[in-house]
PDB file of C-alpha atoms and ligand atoms in Angstrom:
ATOM      1  CA  MET A   1     345.302  13.330 141.804  1.00  0.00           C
ATOM      2  CA  ILE A   2     349.017  12.981 142.354  1.00  0.00           C
ATOM      3  CA  LEU A   3     351.308  14.601 139.832  1.00  0.00           C
ATOM      4  CA  GLN A   4     354.996  14.053 139.579  1.00  0.00           C
ATOM      5  CA  ILE A   5     357.150  17.144 139.609  1.00  0.00           C
ATOM      6  CA  GLU A   6     360.204  16.475 137.519  1.00  0.00           C
ATOM      7  CA  PRO A   7     362.686  18.883 135.879  1.00  0.00           C
ATOM      8  CA  ALA A   8     362.940  18.973 132.115  1.00  0.00           C
ATOM      9  CA  GLU A   9     365.609  16.685 130.663  1.00  0.00           C
ATOM     10  CA  PRO A  10     368.828  18.568 129.887  1.00  0.00           C
ATOM     11  CA  GLY A  11     368.458  20.265 126.589  1.00  0.00           C
ATOM     12  CA  ALA A  12     364.749  19.714 126.424  1.00  0.00           C
ATOM     13  CA  HIS A  13     362.238  22.564 126.116  1.00  0.00           C
ATOM     14  CA  TRP A  14     360.941  23.822 129.503  1.00  0.00           C
ATOM     15  CA  SER A  15     357.417  22.866 128.559  1.00  0.00           C
ATOM     16  CA  THR A  16     358.240  19.196 128.787  1.00  0.00           C
ATOM     17  CA  ALA A  17     358.250  19.673 132.590  1.00  0.00           C
ATOM     18  CA  GLY A  18     354.737  21.204 132.643  1.00  0.00           C
ATOM     19  CA  LEU A  19     352.420  19.427 135.020  1.00  0.00           C
ATOM     20  CA  CYS A  20     349.540  19.850 132.497  1.00  0.00           C
ATOM     21  CA  ALA A  21     351.147  17.167 130.351  1.00  0.00           C
ATOM     22  CA  GLN A  22     349.958  14.661 133.050  1.00  0.00           C
ATOM     23  CA  VAL A  23     346.254  15.584 133.015  1.00  0.00           C
ATOM     24  CA  ASP A  24     343.447  16.037 130.540  1.00  0.00           C
ATOM     25  CA  PRO A  25     344.327  19.177 128.512  1.00  0.00           C
ATOM     26  CA  ARG A  26     340.673  20.105 128.363  1.00  0.00           C
ATOM     27  CA  LEU A  27     341.040  21.112 132.010  1.00  0.00           C
ATOM     28  CA  PHE A  28     343.042  24.203 130.753  1.00  0.00           C
ATOM     29  CA  PHE A  29     340.476  25.278 128.238  1.00  0.00           C
ATOM     30  CA  PRO A  30     337.307  25.539 130.316  1.00  0.00           C
ATOM     31  CA  THR A  31     333.977  26.077 128.739  1.00  0.00           C
ATOM     32  CA  LYS A  32     331.849  29.028 129.726  1.00  0.00           C
ATOM     33  CA  GLY A  33     330.887  28.744 133.502  1.00  0.00           C
ATOM     34  CA  GLN A  34     333.333  25.877 134.080  1.00  0.00           C
ATOM     35  CA  SER A  35     335.614  26.348 137.146  1.00  0.00           C
ATOM     36  CA  VAL A  36     339.264  27.148 136.539  1.00  0.00           C
ATOM     37  CA  ALA A  37     340.179  26.157 140.060  1.00  0.00           C
ATOM     38  CA  GLU A  38     341.635  22.755 139.335  1.00  0.00           C
ATOM     39  CA  ALA A  39     343.722  23.920 136.416  1.00  0.00           C
ATOM     40  CA  ARG A  40     344.965  26.956 138.414  1.00  0.00           C
ATOM     41  CA  GLY A  41     345.909  24.738 141.270  1.00  0.00           C
ATOM     42  CA  ILE A  42     348.002  22.540 138.929  1.00  0.00           C
ATOM     43  CA  CYS A  43     349.687  25.574 137.469  1.00  0.00           C
ATOM     44  CA  MET A  44     350.511  27.023 140.923  1.00  0.00           C
ATOM     45  CA  ALA A  45     352.469  23.794 141.699  1.00  0.00           C
ATOM     46  CA  CYS A  46     354.130  23.598 138.254  1.00  0.00           C
ATOM     47  CA  PRO A  47     357.905  23.935 138.192  1.00  0.00           C
ATOM     48  CA  VAL A  48     357.792  25.859 134.950  1.00  0.00           C
ATOM     49  CA  ARG A  49     354.980  28.286 135.752  1.00  0.00           C
ATOM     50  CA  ALA A  50     357.102  31.368 135.302  1.00  0.00           C
ATOM     51  CA  GLU A  51     358.380  30.325 131.889  1.00  0.00           C
ATOM     52  CA  CYS A  52     354.865  29.241 130.834  1.00  0.00           C
ATOM     53  CA  LEU A  53     353.266  32.618 131.854  1.00  0.00           C
ATOM     54  CA  ALA A  54     356.097  34.659 130.210  1.00  0.00           C
ATOM     55  CA  ALA A  55     355.575  32.692 126.990  1.00  0.00           C
ATOM     56  CA  ALA A  56     351.840  33.058 127.055  1.00  0.00           C
ATOM     57  CA  LEU A  57     352.100  36.801 127.682  1.00  0.00           C
ATOM     58  CA  GLY A  58     354.728  37.108 124.929  1.00  0.00           C
ATOM     59  CA  ARG A  59     352.594  35.468 122.324  1.00  0.00           C
ATOM     60  CA  GLY A  60     349.298  37.068 123.444  1.00  0.00           C
ATOM     61  CA  GLU A  61     347.782  33.665 124.000  1.00  0.00           C
ATOM     62  CA  PRO A  62     344.084  34.220 123.341  1.00  0.00           C
ATOM     63  CA  SER A  63     342.569  31.289 125.235  1.00  0.00           C
ATOM     64  CA  GLY A  64     343.059  28.820 128.022  1.00  0.00           C
ATOM     65  CA  ILE A  65     344.721  28.811 131.348  1.00  0.00           C
ATOM     66  CA  TRP A  66     348.517  29.386 131.101  1.00  0.00           C
ATOM     67  CA  GLY A  67     350.803  29.991 134.015  1.00  0.00           C
ATOM     68  CA  GLY A  68     347.831  29.879 136.196  1.00  0.00           C
ATOM     69  CA  LEU A  69     346.177  32.904 134.689  1.00  0.00           C
ATOM     70  CA  THR A  70     342.900  33.194 132.685  1.00  0.00           C
ATOM     71  CA  VAL A  71     342.758  35.236 129.409  1.00  0.00           C
ATOM     72  CA  ARG A  72     341.385  38.260 131.355  1.00  0.00           C
ATOM     73  CA  GLU A  73     344.025  37.941 133.995  1.00  0.00           C
ATOM     74  CA  ARG A  74     346.732  37.847 131.311  1.00  0.00           C
ATOM     75  CA  GLN A  75     345.238  40.806 129.503  1.00  0.00           C
ATOM     76  CA  ARG A  76     345.255  42.690 132.887  1.00  0.00           C
ATOM     77  CA  ALA A  77     348.899  41.678 133.544  1.00  0.00           C
ATOM     78  CA  LEU A  78     349.875  42.955 130.066  1.00  0.00           C
ATOM     79  CA  ARG A  79     347.995  46.217 130.577  1.00  0.00           C
ATOM     80  CA  GLN A  80     349.738  46.776 133.930  1.00  0.00           C
ATOM     81  CA  ARG A  81     353.056  46.022 132.373  1.00  0.00           C
ATOM     82  CA  ARG A  82     352.399  48.612 129.585  1.00  0.00           C
ATOM     83  CA  GLU A  83     351.255  51.173 132.159  1.00  0.00           C
ATOM     84  CA  ALA A  84     354.314  50.579 134.324  1.00  0.00           C
ATOM     85  CA  ALA A  85     356.635  51.067 131.295  1.00  0.00           C
ATOM     86  CA  ALA A  86     354.853  54.322 130.218  1.00  0.00           C
TER      87      ALA A  86
HETATM   88  S1  SF4 B   1     351.974  26.580 134.386  1.00  0.00           S
HETATM   89 FE1  SF4 B   1     350.138  25.399 133.969  1.00  0.00          FE
HETATM   90  S2  SF4 B   1     349.785  25.599 131.738  1.00  0.00           S
HETATM   91 FE2  SF4 B   1     351.935  26.190 132.110  1.00  0.00          FE
HETATM   92  S3  SF4 B   1     353.117  24.299 131.850  1.00  0.00           S
HETATM   93 FE3  SF4 B   1     352.621  24.469 134.066  1.00  0.00          FE
HETATM   94  S4  SF4 B   1     350.689  23.265 134.337  1.00  0.00           S
HETATM   95 FE4  SF4 B   1     350.975  23.694 132.079  1.00  0.00          FE
END
């Protein structure tokens, strides 16, 4: 699978540059027991990964792979952030 990395158009929302727009979105919402490796690999190459992860953490996204992290990984990141701020 070859994905094209392109910046968002000027004035466009960052999410328009997300690589996930080029693949089946179901990849990012794995069913129980399904590997997240492919989705994670795409996220790791995504030019807007940081923005995506920050947004998912900010809204407490309850499902899916966002910014390369699973729900549990995002929950852990939020917990670590809270502990660091305490
Ligand atoms: S980091 Fe992953 S989920 Fe977020 S926009 Fe990029 S490919 Fe999509």
